[in-house]
XYZ file of C-alpha atoms in Angstrom:
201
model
C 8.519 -10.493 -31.855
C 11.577 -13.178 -32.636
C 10.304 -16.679 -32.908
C 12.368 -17.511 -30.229
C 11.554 -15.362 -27.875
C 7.459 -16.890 -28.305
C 9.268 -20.681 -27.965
C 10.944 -19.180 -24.230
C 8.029 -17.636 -23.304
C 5.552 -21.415 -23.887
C 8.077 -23.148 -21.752
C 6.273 -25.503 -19.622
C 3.234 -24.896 -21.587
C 3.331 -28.648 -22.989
C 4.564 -27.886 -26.828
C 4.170 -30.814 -29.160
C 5.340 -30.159 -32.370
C 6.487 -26.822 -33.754
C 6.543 -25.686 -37.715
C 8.366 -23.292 -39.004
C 8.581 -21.672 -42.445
C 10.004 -17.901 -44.169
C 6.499 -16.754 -43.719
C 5.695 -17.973 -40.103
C 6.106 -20.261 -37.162
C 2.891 -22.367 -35.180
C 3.353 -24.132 -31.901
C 0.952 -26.929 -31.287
C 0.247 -27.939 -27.683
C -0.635 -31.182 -25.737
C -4.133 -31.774 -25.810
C -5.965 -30.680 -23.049
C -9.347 -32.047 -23.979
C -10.605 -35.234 -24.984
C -14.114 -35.820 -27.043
C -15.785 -37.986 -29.167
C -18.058 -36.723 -31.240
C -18.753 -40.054 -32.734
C -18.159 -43.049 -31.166
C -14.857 -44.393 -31.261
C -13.272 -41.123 -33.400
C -11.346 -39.574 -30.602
C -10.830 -35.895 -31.115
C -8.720 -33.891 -28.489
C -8.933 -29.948 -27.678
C -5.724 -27.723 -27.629
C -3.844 -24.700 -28.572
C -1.944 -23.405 -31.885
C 0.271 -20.258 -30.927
C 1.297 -18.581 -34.622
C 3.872 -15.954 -35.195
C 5.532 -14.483 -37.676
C 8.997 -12.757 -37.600
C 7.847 -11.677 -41.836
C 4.553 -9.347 -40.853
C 2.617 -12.661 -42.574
C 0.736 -12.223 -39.572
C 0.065 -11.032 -36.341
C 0.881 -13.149 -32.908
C -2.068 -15.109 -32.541
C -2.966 -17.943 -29.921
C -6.023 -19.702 -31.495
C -8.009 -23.670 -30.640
C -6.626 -26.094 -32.748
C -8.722 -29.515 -32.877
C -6.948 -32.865 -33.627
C -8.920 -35.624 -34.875
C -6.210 -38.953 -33.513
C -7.955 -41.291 -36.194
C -6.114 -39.285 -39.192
C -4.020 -37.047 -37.807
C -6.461 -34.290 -39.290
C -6.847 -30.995 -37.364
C -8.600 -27.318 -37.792
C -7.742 -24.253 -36.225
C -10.741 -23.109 -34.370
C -11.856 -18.955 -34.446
C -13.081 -17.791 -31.484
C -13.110 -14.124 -32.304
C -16.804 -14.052 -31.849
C -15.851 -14.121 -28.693
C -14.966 -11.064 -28.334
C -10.857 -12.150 -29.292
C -8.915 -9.497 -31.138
C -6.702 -10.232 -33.961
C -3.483 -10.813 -32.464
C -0.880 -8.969 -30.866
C 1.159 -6.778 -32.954
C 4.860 -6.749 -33.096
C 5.445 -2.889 -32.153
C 6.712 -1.619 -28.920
C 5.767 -4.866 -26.871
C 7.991 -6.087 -24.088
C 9.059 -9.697 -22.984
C 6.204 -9.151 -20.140
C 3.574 -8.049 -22.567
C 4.113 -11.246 -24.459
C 4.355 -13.274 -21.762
C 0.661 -11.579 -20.455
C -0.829 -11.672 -23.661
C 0.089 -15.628 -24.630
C -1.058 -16.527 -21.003
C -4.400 -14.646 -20.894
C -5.198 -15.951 -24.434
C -4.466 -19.296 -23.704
C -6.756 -19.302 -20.568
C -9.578 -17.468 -22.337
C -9.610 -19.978 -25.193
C -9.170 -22.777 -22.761
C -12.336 -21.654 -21.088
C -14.405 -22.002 -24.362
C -13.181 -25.738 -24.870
C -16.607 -26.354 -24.084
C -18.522 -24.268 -26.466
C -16.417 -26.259 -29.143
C -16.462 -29.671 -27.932
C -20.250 -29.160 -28.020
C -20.306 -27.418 -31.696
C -18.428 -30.709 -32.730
C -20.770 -32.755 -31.701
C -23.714 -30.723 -33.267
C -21.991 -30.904 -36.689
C -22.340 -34.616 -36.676
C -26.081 -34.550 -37.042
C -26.023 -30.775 -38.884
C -25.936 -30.917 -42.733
C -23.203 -29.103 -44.829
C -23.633 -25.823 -46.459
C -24.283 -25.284 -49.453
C -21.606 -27.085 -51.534
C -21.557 -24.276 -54.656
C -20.634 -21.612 -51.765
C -17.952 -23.659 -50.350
C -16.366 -24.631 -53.807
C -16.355 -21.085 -54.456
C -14.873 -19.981 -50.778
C -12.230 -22.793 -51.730
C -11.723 -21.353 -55.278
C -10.777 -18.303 -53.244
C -8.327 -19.634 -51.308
C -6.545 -21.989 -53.967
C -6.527 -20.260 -57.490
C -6.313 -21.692 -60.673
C -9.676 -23.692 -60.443
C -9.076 -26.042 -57.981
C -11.676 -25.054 -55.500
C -14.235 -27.449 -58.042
C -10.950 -30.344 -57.519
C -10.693 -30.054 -54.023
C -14.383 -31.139 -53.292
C -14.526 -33.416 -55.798
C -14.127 -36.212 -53.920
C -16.801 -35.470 -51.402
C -19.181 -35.149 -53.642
C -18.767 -38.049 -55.389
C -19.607 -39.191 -51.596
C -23.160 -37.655 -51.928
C -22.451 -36.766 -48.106
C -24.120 -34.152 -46.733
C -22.968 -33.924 -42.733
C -21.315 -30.867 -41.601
C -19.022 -32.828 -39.901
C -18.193 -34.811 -43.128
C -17.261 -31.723 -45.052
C -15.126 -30.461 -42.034
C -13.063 -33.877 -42.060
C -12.799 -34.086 -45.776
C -11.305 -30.382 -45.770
C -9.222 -30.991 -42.892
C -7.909 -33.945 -44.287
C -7.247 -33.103 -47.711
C -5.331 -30.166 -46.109
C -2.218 -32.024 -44.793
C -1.090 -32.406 -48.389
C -0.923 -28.796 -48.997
C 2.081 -26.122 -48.471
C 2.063 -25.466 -44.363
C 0.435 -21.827 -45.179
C -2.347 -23.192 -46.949
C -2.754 -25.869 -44.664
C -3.000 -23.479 -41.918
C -6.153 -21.317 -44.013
C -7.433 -24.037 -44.852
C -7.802 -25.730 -41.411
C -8.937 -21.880 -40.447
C -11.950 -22.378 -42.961
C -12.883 -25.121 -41.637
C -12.996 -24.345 -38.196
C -15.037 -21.435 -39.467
C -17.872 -23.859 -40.410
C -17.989 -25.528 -37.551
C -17.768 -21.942 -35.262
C -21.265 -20.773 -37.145
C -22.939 -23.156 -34.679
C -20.346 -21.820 -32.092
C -21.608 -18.706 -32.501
C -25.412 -19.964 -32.593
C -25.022 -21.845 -29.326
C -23.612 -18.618 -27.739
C -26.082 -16.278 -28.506
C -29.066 -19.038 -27.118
């Protein structure tokens, strides 16, 4: 599926900004959503499409959640809700992409919600364990920097959920736009465990 084809087929659909790289391209979208999980940090709900023309990954249309007071944002997983993977790049048509980025976009839309509500848990739910997310981190980045990156935070001595999501997040924009994206993906991960807790209650 050609990068440009994807841009065609989100006409109309409100695109904001668009990055592109060798490895892959991501769409954001106008906010549909506003929230404040804490008073006076605006936070607004809306859509990353990603694509690559590479096989870097599949074609994926995922919640992405912007935080206006720094710019910072995480890509929200929602495949606990019952989302596949993607959309491979075999033997689909024009109208299959079309279909797929549509439905997708609704179906996530409809779960705006559950996430606006998992935000606002995380500001009174304390942070995993730190040693696990260092080491998740170390995963991610190599060459011992998972220790670096959190550094900072826990020089903080905070302990909010929603702390450790920001300070991730944030730190994030000054990596490669790859990393960026997995690391905004890991952090919407930690803030989907209570997404997935709040669905199952």
């Amino acid at each position: 599926i050609q990068d440009v084809e994807v841009l065609q087929a989100c006409e109309g659909m409100g695109i904001r900004q668009v990055t592109r790289t060798d490895e892959f391209m991501r769409m954001y979208f106008e906010e549909r959503v506003k929230t404040e999980p804490v008073v006076g940090d605006a936070c607004g709900l809306g859509l990353n499409i990603l694509n690559s023309e590479t096989g870097f990954m599949a074609l994926k249309v995922e919640a992405f959640l912007l935080r206006y007071f720094c710019t910072n944002g995480a890509v929200m997983p929602v495949s606990v809700a019952g989302n596949d993977s993607g959309i491979v790049h075999y033997g689909v048509s024009r109208n299959d992409l079309l279909a797929y980025v549509k439905q997708e976009a609704e179906r996530i839309r409809r779960l705006f919600p559950l996430i606006e509500t998992a935000l606002k848990k995380s500001v009174a739910a304390t942070a995993p364990d730190l040693k696990s997310v260092e080491r998740r981190l170390e995963g991610m980045l190599g060459g011992g920097r998972g220790k670096a990156y959190l550094s900072g935070f826990q020089a903080a001595e905070r302990s909010r959920l929603y702390d450790l999501f920001n300070y991730i997040t944030d730190r994030a924009k000054t990596e490669s736009p790859a990393m960026r994206l997995r690391l905004e993906e890991y952090a919407g991960s930690l803030l989907n465990v209570r997404l997935t807790e709040g669905m199952r209650n």
